Coordinates of C-alpha atoms and ligand atoms in Angstrom, one line a residue:
M6 CA 85.4 149.9 59.5
K7 CA 82.1 151.4 60.7
Q8 CA 80.1 148.8 62.5
A9 CA 77.6 147.2 60.2
A10 CA 74.3 145.7 61.1
A11 CA 73.1 142.6 59.2
I12 CA 69.6 141.5 58.2
V13 CA 69.3 137.8 57.5
L14 CA 66.2 136.9 55.4
A15 CA 64.9 133.6 56.5
A16 CA 61.1 133.8 56.3
G17 CA 60.5 132.0 53.0
E18 CA 59.0 128.5 52.8
G19 CA 61.4 127.3 50.2
T20 CA 58.6 125.6 48.1
R21 CA 61.2 124.2 45.7
M22 CA 62.7 122.1 48.5
R23 CA 59.4 120.1 48.7
S24 CA 59.9 119.7 52.4
D25 CA 58.0 120.0 55.7
V26 CA 61.2 121.5 57.2
P27 CA 61.7 125.3 56.5
K28 CA 64.4 125.7 53.8
V29 CA 66.9 127.6 56.0
A30 CA 66.8 124.7 58.6
H31 CA 68.1 122.2 56.1
E32 CA 71.7 121.4 56.9
I33 CA 75.1 121.3 55.3
L34 CA 77.7 119.3 57.2
G35 CA 75.4 119.2 60.3
V36 CA 74.9 123.0 60.4
P37 CA 71.6 124.6 59.4
L38 CA 71.8 127.0 56.4
V39 CA 70.7 130.0 58.4
R40 CA 73.5 129.3 60.9
W41 CA 76.2 129.4 58.3
V42 CA 74.9 132.9 57.2
V43 CA 74.6 134.2 60.8
D44 CA 78.1 132.9 61.7
A45 CA 79.6 134.5 58.6
A46 CA 78.0 137.9 59.6
K47 CA 79.4 137.5 63.1
A48 CA 82.8 136.6 61.8
A49 CA 82.7 139.7 59.5
G50 CA 82.1 141.8 62.7
A51 CA 78.5 142.7 62.3
S52 CA 77.5 144.6 65.5
R53 CA 73.9 143.4 65.4
I54 CA 72.1 140.8 63.5
V55 CA 68.3 140.8 62.8
T56 CA 66.9 137.5 61.5
V57 CA 63.6 137.8 59.6
I58 CA 61.5 134.7 60.3
G59 CA 58.1 133.7 59.2
H60 CA 57.6 130.2 57.7
G61 CA 58.4 127.7 60.5
A62 CA 59.1 130.7 62.7
E63 CA 59.6 128.8 65.9
A64 CA 61.9 126.2 64.4
V65 CA 64.0 128.9 62.7
A66 CA 64.2 131.2 65.7
A67 CA 65.5 128.3 67.8
L68 CA 68.5 128.0 65.4
V69 CA 69.5 131.7 65.9
P70 CA 69.0 132.5 69.6
D71 CA 72.0 134.9 69.4
T72 CA 70.3 137.3 67.0
E73 CA 67.4 139.7 67.2
I74 CA 64.2 138.4 65.6
A75 CA 61.8 140.2 63.3
V76 CA 58.7 138.4 62.1
Q77 CA 57.3 138.5 58.6
D78 CA 53.8 136.9 59.0
V79 CA 53.0 136.6 55.3
Q80 CA 55.8 136.3 52.7
H81 CA 55.3 139.1 50.3
G82 CA 58.8 139.1 48.9
T83 CA 62.4 140.0 49.9
G84 CA 61.7 143.7 49.9
H85 CA 58.8 143.3 52.3
A86 CA 61.0 141.0 54.4
V87 CA 63.7 143.6 54.8
K88 CA 61.0 146.2 55.7
C89 CA 59.9 143.9 58.5
A90 CA 63.4 144.4 60.1
E91 CA 63.1 148.2 59.9
A92 CA 61.6 148.6 63.4
A93 CA 64.3 146.5 65.0
L94 CA 66.9 148.8 63.4
S95 CA 65.2 152.1 64.1
G96 CA 67.7 154.8 64.9
F97 CA 70.6 152.8 63.3
D98 CA 72.2 154.8 60.5
G99 CA 75.3 152.8 59.6
P100 CA 75.8 150.3 56.8
V101 CA 73.4 147.4 56.7
L102 CA 74.3 144.1 55.2
V103 CA 71.3 142.2 53.7
L104 CA 72.0 138.5 53.5
A105 CA 69.8 135.6 52.3
G106 CA 69.4 132.7 54.7
D107 CA 69.7 130.4 51.7
V108 CA 73.2 131.6 50.5
P109 CA 75.4 129.7 53.0
L110 CA 78.9 129.6 51.5
L111 CA 79.7 133.3 51.7
R112 CA 83.0 134.0 53.4
A113 CA 83.3 136.6 56.2
E114 CA 86.0 138.4 54.2
T115 CA 83.6 138.9 51.3
L116 CA 81.1 140.6 53.6
Q117 CA 83.9 142.8 55.0
R118 CA 84.9 143.8 51.4
L119 CA 81.2 144.7 50.7
V120 CA 81.1 147.0 53.7
E121 CA 84.5 148.5 52.9
M122 CA 83.6 149.1 49.3
R123 CA 80.4 150.9 50.3
S124 CA 82.3 153.2 52.7
E125 CA 85.1 153.8 50.1
T126 CA 82.7 154.6 47.2
G127 CA 80.0 156.3 49.3
A128 CA 77.4 154.3 47.3
A129 CA 73.9 153.9 48.6
C130 CA 74.2 150.2 47.9
V131 CA 76.9 147.7 46.9
V132 CA 75.5 144.5 45.4
L133 CA 77.4 141.3 45.3
T134 CA 77.4 139.7 41.8
A135 CA 78.7 136.6 40.2
R136 CA 78.8 134.9 36.8
F137 CA 77.2 131.5 36.8
Q138 CA 77.5 129.0 34.0
D139 CA 73.8 128.5 34.4
P140 CA 72.2 131.7 35.6
T141 CA 68.7 130.3 35.5
G142 CA 66.6 131.5 38.5
Y143 CA 69.0 134.3 39.5
G144 CA 68.2 138.1 39.1
R145 CA 70.4 139.7 36.5
I146 CA 72.4 142.9 36.7
V147 CA 71.4 145.4 34.1
R148 CA 74.2 147.9 33.3
D149 CA 73.7 151.4 31.9
I150 CA 75.8 152.9 29.0
D151 CA 78.5 154.0 31.5
D152 CA 78.7 150.4 32.8
G153 CA 77.1 151.5 36.1
V154 CA 74.6 149.2 37.8
A155 CA 71.2 150.4 36.6
A156 CA 68.8 147.8 37.9
I157 CA 68.3 144.1 38.9
V158 CA 65.8 142.2 36.9
E159 CA 64.4 138.9 38.2
H160 CA 64.7 135.9 36.0
K161 CA 60.9 135.7 35.5
D162 CA 60.7 139.3 34.5
L163 CA 63.6 139.2 32.0
A164 CA 62.9 140.5 28.5
P165 CA 64.0 137.9 25.8
E166 CA 67.0 140.1 24.9
Q167 CA 68.1 140.2 28.5
L168 CA 68.2 136.4 28.9
A169 CA 71.8 136.2 27.8
T170 CA 73.0 138.4 30.7
D171 CA 75.1 136.2 32.9
E172 CA 76.0 138.7 35.6
C173 CA 73.8 137.6 38.5
N174 CA 72.6 139.1 41.7
A175 CA 74.0 137.0 44.6
G176 CA 71.2 138.2 46.8
V177 CA 73.7 139.9 49.2
Y178 CA 74.1 143.6 49.6
C179 CA 75.5 146.4 51.8
F180 CA 73.1 149.4 51.9
D181 CA 73.2 152.7 53.6
A182 CA 70.4 152.2 56.2
K183 CA 68.5 155.5 55.4
A184 CA 68.7 155.0 51.6
L185 CA 67.5 151.4 51.9
F186 CA 64.4 152.1 54.0
S187 CA 63.5 155.2 51.9
A188 CA 63.7 153.2 48.7
L189 CA 61.7 150.3 50.1
E190 CA 58.8 152.7 50.7
R191 CA 58.5 153.0 47.0
V192 CA 58.8 149.4 45.9
T193 CA 55.6 148.0 44.3
P194 CA 54.5 144.4 43.6
A195 CA 54.1 145.1 39.8
N196 CA 56.0 142.1 38.6
A197 CA 55.6 138.5 37.4
Q198 CA 55.4 137.1 41.0
G199 CA 53.3 140.0 42.5
E200 CA 56.0 140.4 45.2
Y201 CA 57.8 143.3 46.8
Y202 CA 61.3 142.7 45.4
L203 CA 64.3 144.0 47.4
T204 CA 66.1 144.1 44.0
D205 CA 63.8 147.0 42.8
T206 CA 65.5 149.3 45.3
V207 CA 68.5 149.4 42.9
A208 CA 66.7 151.3 40.1
I209 CA 64.9 153.5 42.7
L210 CA 68.2 154.5 44.3
R211 CA 69.6 155.3 40.9
A212 CA 66.5 157.4 40.1
D213 CA 67.2 159.3 43.3
G214 CA 70.6 160.2 41.8
L215 CA 72.5 157.9 44.2
D216 CA 75.3 155.5 43.3
V217 CA 75.0 151.7 43.2
E218 CA 78.1 149.7 42.9
A219 CA 78.7 146.0 42.2
L220 CA 81.4 143.8 43.8
T221 CA 81.9 140.8 41.5
L222 CA 83.1 137.6 43.1
S223 CA 86.0 135.8 41.4
D224 CA 84.8 132.6 43.0
A225 CA 81.1 132.4 42.0
D226 CA 80.7 129.3 44.1
E227 CA 80.6 131.4 47.2
S228 CA 77.3 132.9 46.3
H229 CA 75.7 129.5 45.4
G230 CA 72.0 129.9 46.4
I231 CA 69.9 127.0 47.5
N232 CA 66.4 126.6 46.2
T233 CA 66.4 122.8 45.6
R234 CA 67.8 119.7 47.2
V235 CA 70.1 119.4 44.2
Q236 CA 71.6 122.8 45.0
L237 CA 71.8 121.8 48.7
A238 CA 73.9 118.8 47.8
A239 CA 76.1 120.8 45.4
A240 CA 76.7 123.5 48.1
G241 CA 77.5 120.7 50.6
K242 CA 80.1 119.4 48.2
L243 CA 81.7 122.9 47.9
M244 CA 81.8 123.4 51.6
Q245 CA 83.2 119.9 52.2
R246 CA 86.0 120.7 49.8
R247 CA 86.7 124.1 51.4
I248 CA 86.9 122.7 54.9
N249 CA 88.9 119.6 54.0
E250 CA 91.4 121.5 51.9
A251 CA 92.1 123.8 54.9
H252 CA 92.7 120.7 57.1
M253 CA 95.0 119.1 54.6
L254 CA 97.0 122.3 54.2
A255 CA 97.3 122.4 58.0
G256 CA 98.8 118.9 58.0
V257 CA 96.0 116.4 58.1
T258 CA 96.1 113.4 55.8
M259 CA 92.8 112.4 54.1
T260 CA 92.9 109.2 52.1
D261 CA 89.9 110.5 50.0
P262 CA 88.7 114.0 50.9
D263 CA 85.4 113.3 49.0
L264 CA 84.6 110.7 51.6
A265 CA 85.3 112.7 54.8
W266 CA 82.6 114.9 56.2
I267 CA 83.9 117.4 58.7
S268 CA 81.7 120.1 60.4
P269 CA 83.1 123.6 60.6
G270 CA 83.9 123.7 64.4
V271 CA 86.0 120.5 64.4
E272 CA 89.7 120.9 65.3
I273 CA 92.2 118.4 64.0
G274 CA 95.9 118.2 64.9
R275 CA 98.9 117.5 62.7
D276 CA 99.5 114.1 61.2
V277 CA 96.0 112.9 61.9
V278 CA 94.9 110.4 59.3
I279 CA 91.2 110.5 58.3
E280 CA 90.2 107.4 56.4
P281 CA 87.2 107.2 54.1
M282 CA 83.5 107.3 55.2
T283 CA 84.3 109.3 58.3
V284 CA 82.1 112.0 59.8
L285 CA 83.5 114.4 62.4
A286 CA 80.9 116.8 63.9
G287 CA 80.0 119.2 66.7
T288 CA 82.7 120.3 69.1
T289 CA 85.0 117.4 68.3
V290 CA 88.8 117.8 68.8
I291 CA 91.2 115.3 67.4
A292 CA 94.8 115.4 68.8
V293 CA 98.0 114.9 66.8
G294 CA 98.7 111.6 65.1
A295 CA 95.3 110.0 65.8
H296 CA 93.9 107.7 63.2
I297 CA 90.2 107.9 62.5
G298 CA 88.2 105.5 60.2
P299 CA 87.5 104.0 57.9
S300 CA 83.8 104.3 58.6
S301 CA 83.7 106.2 61.8
R302 CA 81.5 108.9 63.2
V303 CA 82.8 111.1 66.0
L304 CA 80.4 113.7 67.6
D305 CA 81.2 116.2 70.4
S306 CA 84.2 114.2 71.5
E307 CA 87.9 114.5 72.3
I308 CA 90.2 112.0 70.7
G309 CA 93.7 111.8 72.3
A310 CA 97.0 111.9 70.5
G311 CA 97.8 108.7 68.6
A312 CA 94.5 107.1 69.4
V313 CA 92.8 104.9 66.9
V314 CA 89.0 104.9 66.1
E315 CA 88.2 102.3 63.5
Q316 CA 84.7 101.7 62.1
S317 CA 83.0 103.0 65.3
I318 CA 80.7 105.6 66.7
V319 CA 81.9 107.9 69.4
R320 CA 79.6 110.5 70.9
G321 CA 80.2 112.9 73.8
A322 CA 83.3 111.0 75.0
R323 CA 86.9 111.5 75.8
I324 CA 89.3 108.9 74.3
G325 CA 92.7 108.9 75.9
E326 CA 96.1 109.2 74.3
G327 CA 97.0 106.0 72.4
A328 CA 93.7 104.3 73.2
N329 CA 92.1 101.9 70.7
V330 CA 88.5 101.9 69.7
G331 CA 86.8 99.4 67.4
P332 CA 86.1 98.0 65.0
N333 CA 82.4 98.2 65.6
A334 CA 82.4 99.9 69.0
F335 CA 79.7 102.2 70.2
I336 CA 81.0 104.8 72.7
R337 CA 78.2 106.8 74.2
P338 CA 78.1 110.1 76.1
G339 CA 79.9 110.4 79.4
T340 CA 82.5 107.9 78.5
V341 CA 86.2 108.5 79.4
L342 CA 88.8 106.1 78.1
G343 CA 92.2 106.3 79.8
P344 CA 95.5 106.4 78.0
G345 CA 96.2 103.2 76.1
A346 CA 92.8 101.6 76.9
K347 CA 91.1 99.4 74.5
V348 CA 87.4 99.0 73.6
G349 CA 87.1 96.4 70.9
S350 CA 84.6 94.9 68.6
F351 CA 80.9 94.9 69.4
V352 CA 81.4 96.7 72.7
E353 CA 79.1 99.4 73.9
V354 CA 80.2 101.8 76.6
K355 CA 78.0 104.4 78.2
N356 CA 78.7 107.0 81.0
S357 CA 81.7 105.0 82.2
T358 CA 85.3 105.6 83.0
I359 CA 87.8 103.0 81.8
G360 CA 91.2 103.4 83.3
E361 CA 94.7 103.4 81.8
L362 CA 95.6 100.3 79.8
S363 CA 92.3 98.5 80.7
K364 CA 90.8 96.3 78.0
V365 CA 87.2 95.5 77.0
P366 CA 88.1 93.7 73.8
H367 CA 84.9 91.9 72.7
L368 CA 81.1 91.8 72.9
S369 CA 80.5 93.7 76.1
Y370 CA 78.2 96.3 77.5
V371 CA 79.7 98.7 80.1
G372 CA 77.3 101.3 81.5
D373 CA 77.5 103.6 84.6
A374 CA 80.8 101.9 85.6
T375 CA 84.0 103.1 87.0
V376 CA 86.8 100.7 85.8
G377 CA 90.2 101.1 87.2
S378 CA 93.5 100.7 85.4
G379 CA 94.9 97.5 84.0
V380 CA 91.6 95.7 84.1
N381 CA 90.6 93.0 81.7
I382 CA 87.0 92.5 80.9
G383 CA 86.4 89.1 79.2
A384 CA 84.3 88.6 76.1
G385 CA 80.6 88.8 76.6
S386 CA 80.7 90.4 80.0
I387 CA 78.2 93.0 80.8
T388 CA 77.2 95.4 83.5
C389 CA 73.5 94.9 84.4
N390 CA 73.1 98.5 85.3
F391 CA 69.3 98.7 84.9
D392 CA 66.9 96.9 87.2
G393 CA 63.8 97.9 85.2
V394 CA 63.2 100.9 87.4
S395 CA 66.5 102.7 88.0
K396 CA 70.2 102.6 87.0
H397 CA 73.0 101.5 89.3
P398 CA 76.7 101.8 89.3
T399 CA 79.4 99.2 89.0
V400 CA 82.9 99.7 90.3
I401 CA 85.9 97.6 89.2
G402 CA 89.2 98.1 91.0
D403 CA 92.7 98.3 89.4
G404 CA 94.1 95.1 88.0
A405 CA 90.8 93.1 88.3
F406 CA 90.0 90.3 85.9
I407 CA 86.4 89.8 84.8
G408 CA 86.0 86.3 83.4
S409 CA 84.1 85.9 80.1
D410 CA 80.3 86.1 80.2
T411 CA 80.2 87.7 83.7
M412 CA 77.0 89.4 84.5
L413 CA 77.8 92.2 86.9
V414 CA 74.5 92.9 88.6
A415 CA 74.7 96.5 89.8
P416 CA 75.1 98.0 92.3
V417 CA 78.3 95.9 92.7
V418 CA 81.9 96.5 93.6
I419 CA 84.8 94.3 92.4
G420 CA 87.9 95.0 94.5
E421 CA 91.4 95.6 93.3
G422 CA 93.0 92.5 91.7
A423 CA 89.9 90.4 92.2
M424 CA 88.6 87.9 89.7
T425 CA 85.3 86.6 88.6
A426 CA 84.8 83.2 87.1
A427 CA 83.5 82.9 83.6
G428 CA 79.7 82.6 83.3
S429 CA 79.0 84.0 86.8
A430 CA 76.1 86.3 87.6
I431 CA 77.8 88.4 90.3
T432 CA 75.2 90.0 92.6
K433 CA 77.5 90.5 95.7
D434 CA 80.6 92.6 96.0
V435 CA 83.9 90.7 95.5
P436 CA 86.6 91.9 97.9
A437 CA 90.1 92.8 96.7
G438 CA 92.3 89.8 95.8
S439 CA 89.3 87.4 95.9
L440 CA 87.4 85.2 93.4
G441 CA 83.7 85.6 92.7
I442 CA 82.2 82.4 91.3
E443 CA 78.6 81.7 90.7
R444 CA 77.8 78.5 88.7
S445 CA 76.1 75.2 89.2
E446 CA 78.5 72.2 89.2
Q447 CA 79.1 70.6 85.8
R448 CA 77.8 67.0 85.2
T449 CA 79.7 64.9 82.7
V450 CA 78.0 61.9 81.1
Q451 CA 80.6 59.5 79.8
G452 CA 80.2 58.3 76.2
W453 CA 76.9 60.1 75.7
A454 CA 77.9 61.9 72.5
D455 CA 79.2 58.8 70.8
R456 CA 76.0 56.9 71.7
R457 CA 73.8 59.7 70.3
R458 CA 75.7 59.8 67.0
A459 CA 75.6 56.0 66.6
G460 CA 71.9 56.1 67.2
R461 CA 71.3 58.6 64.4
R462 CA 73.2 56.5 61.8
E463 CA 71.0 53.5 62.2
Ligands
UD1_551 C1 66.7 136.3 45.2 C2 66.8 137.6 44.4 C3 67.6 137.3 43.1 C4 68.9 136.7 43.4 C5 68.8 135.4 44.3 C6 70.1 135.0 44.8 C7 64.9 139.0 44.9 C8 63.5 139.4 44.5 N1 65.5 138.1 44.1 O1 65.9 135.4 44.4 O2 67.8 138.5 42.4 O3 69.6 136.4 42.2 O4 68.0 135.7 45.5 O5 70.1 133.8 45.5 O6 65.3 139.4 46.0 N2 62.5 135.6 51.9 C9 61.8 136.1 53.0 N3 60.6 136.6 52.8 C10 60.0 136.6 51.6 C11 60.7 136.1 50.5 C12 62.0 135.6 50.7 O7 62.3 136.1 54.1 O8 58.9 137.1 51.6 C13 63.9 135.0 52.1 C14 63.9 133.5 51.8 O9 63.7 132.8 53.0 C15 65.4 133.4 51.3 C16 65.7 134.7 50.7 O10 64.8 135.6 51.3 O11 66.3 133.1 52.3 C17 65.7 134.8 49.2 O12 64.4 134.4 48.8 P1 64.1 133.5 47.5 O13 62.7 133.4 47.3 O14 64.9 132.3 47.6 O15 64.7 134.5 46.3 P2 65.2 134.0 44.9 O16 64.1 133.7 44.0 O17 66.3 133.0 45.1
CA552 CA1 67.0 131.8 46.8

């Protein structure tokens, strides 16, 4: 296949989104629309990608740092937008894919087929088409008497007798570079919207005696365009299904795939079980046999084989093999849980290592700590890692026992096998094998409770 370039149109405001965020920056499964399109172009093997930006330029450019940027200052239409990319592609005379930043579901294989079809037919342009149940808003393909593609007419410019045409322009094309830019020179804004339509190039190329072909999608969903938030949600649903079906076919169990939201880069091993209301995003990798959910969110984390994450949030962390997290745990970036470790209910862990088989079962905060193996941290214990100015480390040796409600005032070191007494505020290091206790002595007043109750009844 001759190396194709790609132009991604992403300069429009997306008025119909009614948003302060540029349309192509809206997300599906945590990935901005324009990113889906650029990634598909890359996967299809595009040798260079030019993104045309304009509305919200800075925000959009930041989403596609791996592409060349062309700026369309004022949005005069899709034809004008493509023209803005001409300078970036000067001297390029291969096939050019033109993609819309708001058509995110396209598969790389479809783009490859467009490029192949153009080189096989020698057409000046191959346009991707689809039949939609409701073609409202889409440009329609007008065929000549020989069934060739004669023109594309925008919805707003349709004559009444053309309204029934359901073959729609998906807004995705493969052009011969020279033919494209030559035709664009002759596009005028004489239409309902007063814009320079890219779609007008089709009739111009035909008038030049060149061939235009159509590649019709069997799965119209792929070319689902996004103009409104209703369409954004519908496209999200389609993508969720596509991703989840691939995981299920690869051996992942999903109790209810409608209630699992998995971003495209996430890797999941065999026999993993994903329970409802679970979100897996970023660079997350889940190893074989892990059990995630219900109601869990895992971002940029590694979950070890057979580990359990129940009703919890895990971000930027590594959870060891067979470890147990939750319910209601909050695991923050920099956390490493060793094999078989347990972080239980209402426990927050940040930037800490918790060793093999160590347990933090209930109501604790562990921050900036290095906890050895076989340690037990009693309920309500916390590391006081912040003194109001800076953060300090806590070190707990192997086999130590931290009594319930211990305040470990960092920096502090608890030696191997040491213990702290419940309720102690530990401000000094406790050597290995020793006990740290910090409490005032208890006073017991005999019969006090009985006397008090008796007093109330009178
Ligand atoms: C376009 C097509 C229509 C097709 C539909 C498919 C035209 C004239 N119409 O209509 O035939 O059925 O897509 O989804 O091409 N953009 C710019 N600069 C501009 C205008 C648009 O960069 O000046 C970008 C937008 O950001 C968007 C894409 O081009 O990503 C498509 O623009 P949009 O206004 O959504 O076109 P549609 O009305 O959907
Ligand atoms: Ca659109």
